[in-house]
Amino acid sequence: MNKSHEKGRTLQRSQPGFDAEILGTSFNAHDPGRRPEWIVQANDVFDVVSAINRARGNNLKVGICSGGHSWAQNHIRDHSLLIDMSRLNAIEVDAPNLTAIIGPGCQAGDLNRQLAAQDLFFPVAHAYSVGMGGFLLQGGFGWNSRRFGLGYENVTGLDIVLANGQLVHANEKENADLFWAARGSGPGFFGVVVRFHLKLHKRPKFIGLKLQVFRIRHLEEVLAWADKTGPSVTSNVEFQIVFNRKAFGIMSHGLEVLAPVMADSYADAKKDVAFITSSPVRKLASLTLPLVPMSMNMMMNTGEKTLFLPNTEWFADNMWIDGPVDPIMPRLRMIADSQPPAPSHALWLNWNAPQTRTDMAFSVESRTYLALYGGLRNKADTAAHRNWATDHMRALEPHSHGIQLADENTGRRPARFVTAENLARLDQIRAVRDPDGLFNAWMGRPDRAV
Ligand SMILES: Cc1cc2nc3c(=O)[nH]c(=O)nc-3n(C[C@H](O)[C@H](O)[C@H](O)COP(=O)(O)OP(=O)(O)OC[C@H]3O[C@@H](n4cnc5c(N)ncnc54)[C@H](O)[C@@H]3O)c2cc1C
């Protein structure tokens, strides 16, 4: 995956090794069957500009990848030229000014480690190897983003190569249309981002984790409690529940109540997670760990070794849910009962979005986030379970408020990911900035599959 130490090459579809290079860009080990005509492994901005010209000259569309973590493998498209940005992964931190400039190929974990060493913080993605490029463009649900904002809310500017090959800077004042569009258009953005300018935070003094585990038979009681208590949980805590067939400690089907917490002191953090220690369902728990200090680096690496395994075919889907959990409880039980083997898992996340955010393309979020990640490691499981996530999400559509582009599955199940007003505005900006439709758009959108 991370090949940034090797000099990037340009390969055509007919050349030996082409398929391996294409599939090697993707975290998801599934082969989507689609193939671009060229891959350009960019070493610098000049390679990006010449790739754009090559695509134009060959009448091809442009696909882009940075970390290759799109579950849907959005970047692997037919009739296109793929620009692989993983080698543009520089990280420059300006600690006194609390700013950084990063390449889109930089990994969440690498950025976090550099910042931790200087007592600084950015709400990076939860797994180490996620590319910051795709993560930031779709919004960026980072560590404790309820407190620090979405990843993209901490971006102050971007350097972008446009469809005409021009390199421009975009921020709130300069090329403001591009800045607005980049904040949430995700896999439908119409330009190649070559650098992000970030605003950093002081690192919270305490970072830790509270964990409680229940057997799956308690699903209804635990989710009813979580749903009720969620709105009052402080934004210091990222309150979530994972359905796991190999739940921590019990190594069987269970619910992991996970509460990463960031606070000014251990005492404050303990108060923040007291809702778990004193909950009405606590006596049903098979296991409750005390609040333990834990580095983000450790949590990110643990996630990749337990839930987010590589060399796995992934089929993910997701939705925002606005109402209370009761009407969907029978379906949640069906999701658990039909859950494929680990590392497949379901995530229930307490979000309770803020009332207002700055004006940007990102515009759909809600009370609760539900995502299903079918992670299949042998052919029989793939045949049996590849539709697990999509089918359950389809059945829940009447309760849904839309989706996150982070875990999008729009090629198989088109769904609302921005408001209709913002979709229209994105289309208008695209028509001006990419009049010939050089860049691939989303694989599916609410008004039609593309
Ligand atoms: C294990 C794992 C953990 C994850 N954890 C989180 C999480 O905690 N929070 C969260 O919000 N999301 C998370 N995601 C989802 C992830 O953020 C998105 O899939 C994101 O798109 C990944 O970025 P990437 O650069 O690695 O992916 P890529 O597949 O490289 O990019 C996705 C799409 O973004 C566009 N893009 C990428 N780079 C550029 C660029 N330089 N210029 C223009 N367009 C570009 C392209 O359209 C591309 O197809 C996770 C995904 C995985 C697989």
Coordinates of C-alpha atoms and ligand atoms in Angstrom, one line a residue:
M1 CA 0.0 0.0 0.0
N2 CA 2.5 2.7 1.1
K3 CA 5.0 2.7 -1.7
S4 CA 6.1 6.3 -1.3
H5 CA 9.7 5.2 -1.1
E6 CA 9.6 3.9 -4.6
K7 CA 9.8 6.3 -7.5
G8 CA 6.4 6.5 -9.2
R9 CA 6.0 5.3 -12.8
T10 CA 3.5 5.7 -15.6
L11 CA 2.0 2.5 -16.9
Q12 CA -0.5 1.7 -19.6
R13 CA -3.1 -1.1 -19.3
S14 CA -1.3 -3.4 -21.8
Q15 CA 2.0 -3.3 -19.8
P16 CA 3.0 -6.1 -17.5
G17 CA 2.3 -5.5 -13.8
F18 CA -0.5 -3.0 -14.6
D19 CA -3.3 -4.9 -12.8
A20 CA -1.1 -5.4 -9.7
E21 CA -0.3 -1.6 -9.5
I22 CA -4.0 -0.7 -9.9
L23 CA -5.3 -3.2 -7.2
G24 CA -2.3 -2.3 -5.0
T25 CA -3.7 1.2 -4.7
S26 CA -6.7 -0.1 -2.8
F27 CA -7.0 -0.9 0.9
N28 CA -10.1 -3.1 -0.1
A29 CA -8.8 -6.4 -1.5
H30 CA -11.9 -6.8 -3.6
D31 CA -11.3 -6.6 -7.4
P32 CA -14.1 -4.4 -8.7
G33 CA -13.5 -5.6 -12.3
R34 CA -13.2 -2.0 -13.5
R35 CA -9.9 -0.8 -14.9
P36 CA -8.5 2.6 -16.0
E37 CA -6.4 2.8 -19.1
W38 CA -3.4 4.4 -17.5
I39 CA -1.9 4.9 -14.0
V40 CA 0.3 7.8 -13.2
Q41 CA 2.1 7.5 -9.9
A42 CA 2.8 11.2 -9.3
N43 CA 6.1 12.1 -7.8
D44 CA 5.4 15.9 -7.8
V45 CA 3.0 18.5 -9.0
F46 CA 4.5 18.5 -12.5
D47 CA 3.6 14.8 -12.9
V48 CA 0.0 15.8 -11.9
V49 CA -0.2 18.5 -14.6
S50 CA 1.2 16.2 -17.3
A51 CA -1.2 13.5 -16.2
I52 CA -4.1 15.9 -16.7
N53 CA -2.8 16.7 -20.2
R54 CA -2.3 13.0 -21.0
A55 CA -5.9 12.3 -20.0
R56 CA -7.2 15.1 -22.2
G57 CA -5.1 14.0 -25.1
N58 CA -6.4 10.4 -24.8
N59 CA -10.0 11.5 -24.2
L60 CA -10.1 9.8 -20.8
K61 CA -11.6 10.8 -17.5
V62 CA -9.5 11.3 -14.5
G63 CA -9.6 9.3 -11.3
I64 CA -7.5 10.1 -8.2
C65 CA -6.4 8.3 -5.1
S66 CA -4.3 9.3 -2.1
G67 CA -4.5 6.6 0.5
G68 CA -6.7 4.3 -1.5
H69 CA -9.1 3.7 1.5
S70 CA -12.4 4.3 -0.4
W71 CA -14.4 1.2 0.6
A72 CA -16.1 1.4 -2.8
Q73 CA -12.8 1.8 -4.7
N74 CA -14.1 5.0 -6.2
H75 CA -10.8 5.7 -7.9
I76 CA -10.8 2.5 -10.0
R77 CA -12.9 3.4 -12.9
D78 CA -13.2 2.4 -16.6
H79 CA -12.2 4.7 -19.4
S80 CA -10.0 6.8 -17.2
L81 CA -6.5 7.7 -16.2
L82 CA -5.8 7.2 -12.5
I83 CA -3.5 9.6 -10.7
D84 CA -2.0 8.0 -7.6
M85 CA -1.1 10.8 -5.1
S86 CA 0.3 8.5 -2.4
R87 CA 3.9 9.7 -2.9
L88 CA 2.9 13.3 -2.2
N89 CA 2.9 12.7 1.5
A90 CA 5.1 15.4 3.0
I91 CA 4.2 16.8 6.4
E92 CA 5.5 20.3 7.4
V93 CA 4.5 21.4 10.9
D94 CA 4.8 25.0 12.1
A95 CA 4.3 24.4 15.8
P96 CA 4.5 28.1 17.1
N97 CA 1.7 29.1 14.7
L98 CA -0.3 25.9 15.1
T99 CA -0.4 25.2 11.4
A100 CA 0.8 22.4 9.1
I101 CA 1.0 21.8 5.3
I102 CA 0.5 18.2 4.2
G103 CA 0.5 16.3 1.0
P104 CA -2.8 14.3 0.3
G105 CA -0.9 11.0 0.4
C106 CA 0.1 11.4 4.0
Q107 CA -1.4 8.8 6.3
A108 CA -3.5 9.7 9.3
G109 CA -1.2 7.8 11.7
D110 CA 2.0 9.5 10.4
L111 CA 0.5 12.9 10.8
N112 CA -0.7 12.0 14.3
R113 CA 2.7 10.8 15.4
Q114 CA 4.5 13.9 14.2
L115 CA 1.9 16.1 16.0
A116 CA 2.0 14.0 19.2
A117 CA 5.8 14.5 19.4
Q118 CA 5.2 18.2 19.6
D119 CA 2.1 18.1 21.8
L120 CA -0.1 19.1 19.0
F121 CA -3.4 17.6 17.7
F122 CA -5.5 17.2 14.6
P123 CA -8.7 15.2 14.3
V124 CA -7.2 12.6 11.9
A125 CA -9.1 9.4 10.8
H126 CA -9.4 6.5 13.2
A127 CA -7.2 4.0 11.4
Y128 CA -3.5 4.6 10.9
S129 CA -3.2 4.1 7.1
V130 CA -6.2 6.2 5.9
G131 CA -5.0 8.8 3.4
M132 CA -5.6 12.4 4.5
G133 CA -6.6 13.4 0.9
G134 CA -9.8 11.4 0.6
F135 CA -10.5 11.7 4.3
L136 CA -10.5 15.5 4.4
L137 CA -12.5 16.0 1.1
Q138 CA -15.5 14.0 2.3
G139 CA -15.7 15.9 5.6
G140 CA -13.4 13.9 7.9
F141 CA -15.0 12.2 10.9
G142 CA -11.8 12.3 12.9
W143 CA -10.9 11.4 16.5
N144 CA -13.2 13.4 18.8
S145 CA -14.5 15.4 15.9
R146 CA -17.6 16.3 18.0
R147 CA -15.2 18.4 20.0
F148 CA -12.5 19.5 17.4
G149 CA -14.8 19.7 14.4
L150 CA -14.7 17.7 11.2
G151 CA -11.3 17.3 9.7
Y152 CA -12.3 19.7 6.9
E153 CA -13.4 22.4 9.4
N154 CA -9.7 22.5 10.3
V155 CA -8.5 23.0 6.7
T156 CA -7.7 26.7 5.9
G157 CA -6.6 26.3 2.3
L158 CA -5.8 23.9 -0.5
D159 CA -3.5 23.9 -3.5
I160 CA -5.4 22.3 -6.4
V161 CA -4.5 21.4 -10.0
L162 CA -7.6 22.1 -12.1
A163 CA -9.0 20.5 -15.2
N164 CA -7.2 23.1 -17.4
G165 CA -3.9 22.1 -15.7
Q166 CA -3.6 25.3 -13.7
L167 CA -2.4 25.2 -10.1
V168 CA -4.4 27.4 -7.8
H169 CA -4.8 28.2 -4.2
A170 CA -8.2 28.1 -2.6
N171 CA -9.3 29.5 0.7
E172 CA -12.2 31.4 2.1
K173 CA -11.4 34.5 0.0
E174 CA -9.5 33.2 -3.0
N175 CA -11.2 30.7 -5.3
A176 CA -13.9 30.5 -2.6
D177 CA -16.1 28.4 -4.8
L178 CA -13.5 25.6 -4.9
F179 CA -12.9 25.9 -1.2
W180 CA -16.6 25.6 -0.5
A181 CA -16.9 22.6 -2.9
A182 CA -13.9 20.8 -1.5
R183 CA -15.4 20.8 1.9
G184 CA -17.6 17.8 1.6
S185 CA -17.8 16.8 -2.1
G186 CA -15.4 13.9 -1.3
P187 CA -15.1 11.4 -4.2
G188 CA -16.9 13.8 -6.5
F189 CA -14.4 16.7 -6.2
F190 CA -13.3 18.1 -9.6
G191 CA -9.6 19.0 -9.1
V192 CA -6.5 17.3 -7.8
V193 CA -5.6 18.5 -4.4
V194 CA -1.8 18.6 -4.0
R195 CA -1.5 20.2 -0.6
F196 CA -3.8 20.9 2.4
H197 CA -3.1 23.8 4.8
L198 CA -4.2 22.8 8.3
K199 CA -5.1 24.5 11.6
L200 CA -3.8 22.5 14.5
H201 CA -4.8 22.3 18.2
K202 CA -2.9 21.9 21.4
R203 CA -3.0 18.2 22.4
P204 CA -5.5 17.4 25.1
K205 CA -3.7 16.6 28.4
F206 CA -5.5 13.3 28.8
I207 CA -6.3 10.8 26.1
G208 CA -7.8 7.5 27.1
L209 CA -10.4 4.8 26.6
K210 CA -13.3 3.3 28.5
L211 CA -14.5 -0.1 27.4
Q212 CA -17.4 -2.2 28.4
V213 CA -18.5 -5.5 26.7
F214 CA -21.9 -7.1 26.5
R215 CA -23.0 -10.4 25.0
I216 CA -25.2 -9.9 21.9
R217 CA -28.3 -11.2 23.7
H218 CA -28.4 -7.8 25.5
L219 CA -28.5 -5.8 22.2
E220 CA -32.0 -4.3 22.8
E221 CA -31.3 -3.1 26.4
V222 CA -27.9 -1.7 25.5
L223 CA -29.0 0.2 22.4
A224 CA -32.1 1.6 24.1
W225 CA -29.9 2.9 26.9
A226 CA -27.2 4.3 24.5
D227 CA -29.8 6.0 22.4
K228 CA -31.4 7.7 25.4
T229 CA -28.2 8.8 27.0
G230 CA -26.4 9.8 23.8
P231 CA -27.6 13.4 23.6
S232 CA -26.3 14.2 27.1
V233 CA -22.8 12.7 26.6
T234 CA -20.1 15.4 26.4
S235 CA -18.4 16.1 23.1
N236 CA -15.1 15.1 24.9
V237 CA -16.3 11.5 24.4
E238 CA -16.7 9.6 21.2
F239 CA -19.4 7.2 22.3
Q240 CA -19.9 4.2 20.0
I241 CA -21.0 0.6 20.0
V242 CA -19.4 -2.0 17.8
F243 CA -21.2 -5.3 17.0
N244 CA -18.3 -7.8 16.9
R245 CA -18.4 -11.6 16.5
K246 CA -15.0 -11.7 18.4
A247 CA -15.8 -9.1 21.0
F248 CA -12.9 -8.1 23.3
G249 CA -12.5 -10.2 26.4
I250 CA -15.4 -12.6 25.6
M251 CA -14.1 -13.6 22.1
S252 CA -17.7 -14.3 21.0
H253 CA -20.5 -12.3 19.6
G254 CA -21.0 -9.2 21.6
L255 CA -21.3 -5.4 21.8
E256 CA -18.2 -3.4 22.6
V257 CA -19.2 0.0 24.2
L258 CA -16.1 2.1 23.3
A259 CA -15.6 5.6 24.7
P260 CA -12.4 7.3 23.6
V261 CA -12.1 10.4 25.7
M262 CA -10.0 13.6 25.5
A263 CA -10.0 15.9 28.5
D264 CA -7.8 18.3 30.5
S265 CA -7.1 15.7 33.3
Y266 CA -7.8 12.1 34.3
A267 CA -10.3 13.3 36.8
D268 CA -12.3 15.2 34.2
A269 CA -12.1 12.3 31.8
K270 CA -13.4 10.0 34.6
K271 CA -16.4 12.3 35.0
D272 CA -17.0 12.4 31.3
V273 CA -17.3 8.6 31.1
A274 CA -19.2 8.1 34.3
F275 CA -22.4 7.6 32.3
I276 CA -21.0 4.2 31.5
T277 CA -19.9 3.2 35.0
S278 CA -23.2 4.2 36.4
S279 CA -25.5 3.1 33.6
P280 CA -28.7 1.2 34.2
V281 CA -27.4 -1.7 32.0
R282 CA -24.0 -2.0 33.7
K283 CA -24.9 -5.1 35.6
L284 CA -25.6 -6.9 32.3
A285 CA -22.0 -6.3 31.1
S286 CA -19.6 -9.2 30.9
L287 CA -16.7 -6.9 31.4
T288 CA -16.0 -3.3 32.3
L289 CA -12.4 -1.9 32.1
P290 CA -11.4 1.1 34.1
L291 CA -10.7 4.2 32.2
V292 CA -7.1 3.8 30.9
P293 CA -4.8 6.3 29.4
M294 CA -4.0 5.2 25.8
S295 CA -2.2 6.9 23.0
M296 CA -4.1 7.6 19.8
N297 CA -1.3 5.8 18.0
M298 CA -2.0 2.7 20.0
M299 CA -5.8 3.0 19.4
M300 CA -5.3 3.5 15.7
N301 CA -2.9 0.6 15.3
T302 CA -5.2 -1.7 17.4
G303 CA -8.1 -0.8 15.2
E304 CA -6.2 -1.9 12.1
K305 CA -5.2 -5.2 13.7
T306 CA -8.7 -6.1 14.9
L307 CA -11.5 -4.4 13.0
F308 CA -10.0 -3.1 9.8
L309 CA -7.9 -5.9 8.5
P310 CA -6.1 -5.6 5.2
N311 CA -6.1 -8.4 2.6
T312 CA -9.9 -8.5 3.1
E313 CA -12.7 -7.9 0.7
W314 CA -14.8 -5.1 2.1
F315 CA -18.5 -4.3 1.4
A316 CA -19.5 -1.3 3.4
D317 CA -22.6 0.9 3.6
N318 CA -24.0 3.5 6.0
M319 CA -26.7 5.9 7.0
W320 CA -27.6 8.8 9.2
I321 CA -30.7 8.2 11.4
D322 CA -32.6 11.0 13.0
G323 CA -35.2 9.4 15.1
P324 CA -35.0 7.3 18.2
V325 CA -33.8 3.7 18.0
D326 CA -37.1 1.9 18.9
P327 CA -38.6 1.5 15.4
I328 CA -35.3 0.1 14.0
M329 CA -34.6 -2.2 16.8
P330 CA -36.0 -5.3 15.0
R331 CA -33.7 -4.6 12.1
L332 CA -30.7 -4.1 14.3
R333 CA -31.4 -7.5 15.8
M334 CA -31.5 -8.9 12.2
I335 CA -28.2 -7.2 11.4
A336 CA -26.6 -8.8 14.4
D337 CA -28.1 -12.2 13.7
S338 CA -27.0 -12.2 10.1
Q339 CA -23.6 -10.6 10.8
P340 CA -20.8 -12.3 8.8
P341 CA -17.6 -13.5 10.6
A342 CA -15.1 -11.1 12.0
P343 CA -13.6 -8.7 11.0
S344 CA -17.1 -7.8 9.7
H345 CA -18.7 -5.4 12.1
A346 CA -21.4 -2.8 12.6
L347 CA -20.9 0.6 14.1
W348 CA -23.5 2.6 16.1
L349 CA -22.1 6.1 16.7
N350 CA -23.6 8.8 18.9
W351 CA -23.2 11.9 16.8
N352 CA -25.8 14.5 17.7
A353 CA -24.6 17.0 15.2
P354 CA -24.2 20.7 16.3
Q355 CA -27.1 23.0 15.4
T356 CA -25.0 25.1 12.9
R357 CA -21.8 24.7 10.9
T358 CA -20.1 27.0 8.5
D359 CA -21.4 27.1 5.0
M360 CA -19.8 24.3 3.0
A361 CA -20.7 21.4 0.6
F362 CA -20.9 19.0 3.5
S363 CA -24.5 19.4 4.7
V364 CA -26.0 16.1 5.8
E365 CA -25.5 14.7 9.3
S366 CA -27.8 13.7 12.0
R367 CA -28.4 12.2 15.5
T368 CA -27.0 8.7 15.0
Y369 CA -24.6 7.1 12.6
L370 CA -25.0 3.5 11.6
A371 CA -22.4 1.8 9.4
L372 CA -22.0 -1.8 8.4
Y373 CA -18.6 -3.1 7.3
G374 CA -18.7 -6.6 5.7
G375 CA -15.1 -7.8 5.8
L376 CA -14.8 -11.1 4.1
R377 CA -11.7 -13.2 4.0
N378 CA -12.6 -16.3 2.0
K379 CA -14.6 -16.9 -1.2
A380 CA -17.5 -18.7 0.4
D381 CA -18.0 -15.8 2.8
T382 CA -17.9 -13.4 -0.1
A383 CA -20.6 -15.3 -2.0
A384 CA -22.8 -15.5 1.1
H385 CA -22.4 -12.1 2.6
R386 CA -21.4 -9.5 0.0
N387 CA -24.9 -7.9 0.2
W388 CA -25.1 -7.9 4.0
A389 CA -24.4 -4.2 4.4
T390 CA -26.3 -3.0 1.3
D391 CA -29.4 -5.1 1.9
H392 CA -29.8 -4.0 5.5
M393 CA -29.3 -0.4 4.7
R394 CA -31.8 -0.6 1.9
A395 CA -34.3 -2.0 4.3
L396 CA -33.7 0.9 6.7
E397 CA -34.0 3.6 4.1
P398 CA -37.4 4.9 5.4
H399 CA -35.6 5.8 8.6
S400 CA -32.6 7.4 7.0
H401 CA -31.7 11.0 6.7
G402 CA -28.9 10.4 4.2
I403 CA -25.3 9.0 4.2
Q404 CA -21.7 9.9 5.0
L405 CA -19.4 9.9 2.0
A406 CA -16.7 8.4 4.3
D407 CA -18.2 4.9 4.0
E408 CA -20.1 5.5 0.8
N409 CA -21.6 2.8 -1.4
T410 CA -23.2 5.1 -3.9
G411 CA -22.4 2.8 -6.9
R412 CA -24.6 0.1 -5.5
R413 CA -27.1 2.1 -3.4
P414 CA -27.3 5.8 -4.5
A415 CA -28.3 7.9 -1.5
R416 CA -28.5 11.5 -0.4
F417 CA -25.1 12.8 0.8
V418 CA -25.6 16.6 0.6
T419 CA -28.7 18.7 0.6
A420 CA -30.5 19.2 -2.8
E421 CA -29.5 22.9 -2.7
N422 CA -25.8 22.0 -2.2
L423 CA -25.9 19.3 -4.8
A424 CA -27.2 21.9 -7.3
R425 CA -24.5 24.4 -6.2
L426 CA -21.8 21.7 -6.6
D427 CA -23.1 21.0 -10.1
Q428 CA -22.9 24.7 -11.0
I429 CA -19.4 25.0 -9.8
R430 CA -18.3 21.8 -11.6
A431 CA -19.8 23.2 -14.8
V432 CA -17.6 26.2 -14.5
R433 CA -14.4 24.6 -13.2
D434 CA -14.6 21.3 -15.1
P435 CA -16.7 22.2 -18.2
D436 CA -15.8 19.1 -20.1
G437 CA -16.4 16.7 -17.2
L438 CA -12.7 15.6 -17.1
F439 CA -12.9 14.4 -13.5
N440 CA -15.0 11.4 -12.5
A441 CA -18.0 12.3 -10.3
W442 CA -19.6 10.1 -7.6
M443 CA -20.4 6.6 -8.8
G444 CA -24.0 7.2 -7.8
R445 CA -26.1 10.2 -6.6
P446 CA -29.5 10.5 -5.2
D447 CA -31.1 11.8 -8.3
R448 CA -29.5 9.2 -10.7
A449 CA -26.8 6.6 -10.9
V450 CA -23.8 7.8 -12.9
Ligands
LIG1 C1 -9.8 1.3 7.6 C2 -10.6 2.5 7.3 C3 -10.8 3.4 8.3 C4 -11.5 4.6 8.1 N1 -11.7 5.5 9.1 C5 -12.4 6.6 8.9 C6 -12.6 7.6 9.9 O1 -12.2 7.4 11.1 N2 -13.2 8.7 9.6 C7 -13.7 9.0 8.4 O2 -14.2 10.1 8.1 N3 -13.5 8.1 7.4 C8 -12.9 7.0 7.6 N4 -12.7 6.1 6.6 C9 -13.2 6.4 5.3 C10 -12.1 7.2 4.5 O3 -11.9 8.5 5.1 C11 -12.5 7.5 3.1 O4 -12.7 6.3 2.4 C12 -11.5 8.4 2.4 O5 -12.0 8.7 1.1 C13 -10.2 7.8 2.4 O6 -9.2 8.6 1.9 P1 -8.0 8.0 1.1 O7 -7.2 9.1 0.5 O8 -7.3 6.9 1.8 O9 -8.9 7.3 -0.1 P2 -8.8 7.3 -1.6 O10 -9.5 6.0 -2.0 O11 -7.5 7.5 -2.1 O12 -9.7 8.5 -2.0 C14 -11.1 8.5 -2.0 C15 -11.6 9.4 -3.1 O13 -11.3 10.8 -2.7 C16 -10.9 11.5 -3.9 N5 -9.5 12.0 -3.7 C17 -8.5 11.3 -3.0 N6 -7.4 12.0 -3.0 C18 -7.7 13.1 -3.7 C19 -6.9 14.3 -4.1 N7 -5.6 14.4 -3.7 N8 -7.5 15.2 -4.9 C20 -8.8 15.1 -5.3 N9 -9.6 14.1 -4.9 C21 -9.0 13.1 -4.2 C22 -11.0 10.6 -5.0 O14 -12.3 10.8 -5.6 C23 -11.0 9.2 -4.4 O15 -11.6 8.2 -5.2 C24 -12.0 4.9 6.8 C25 -11.7 4.0 5.8 C26 -11.0 2.8 6.0 C27 -10.8 1.9 4.9

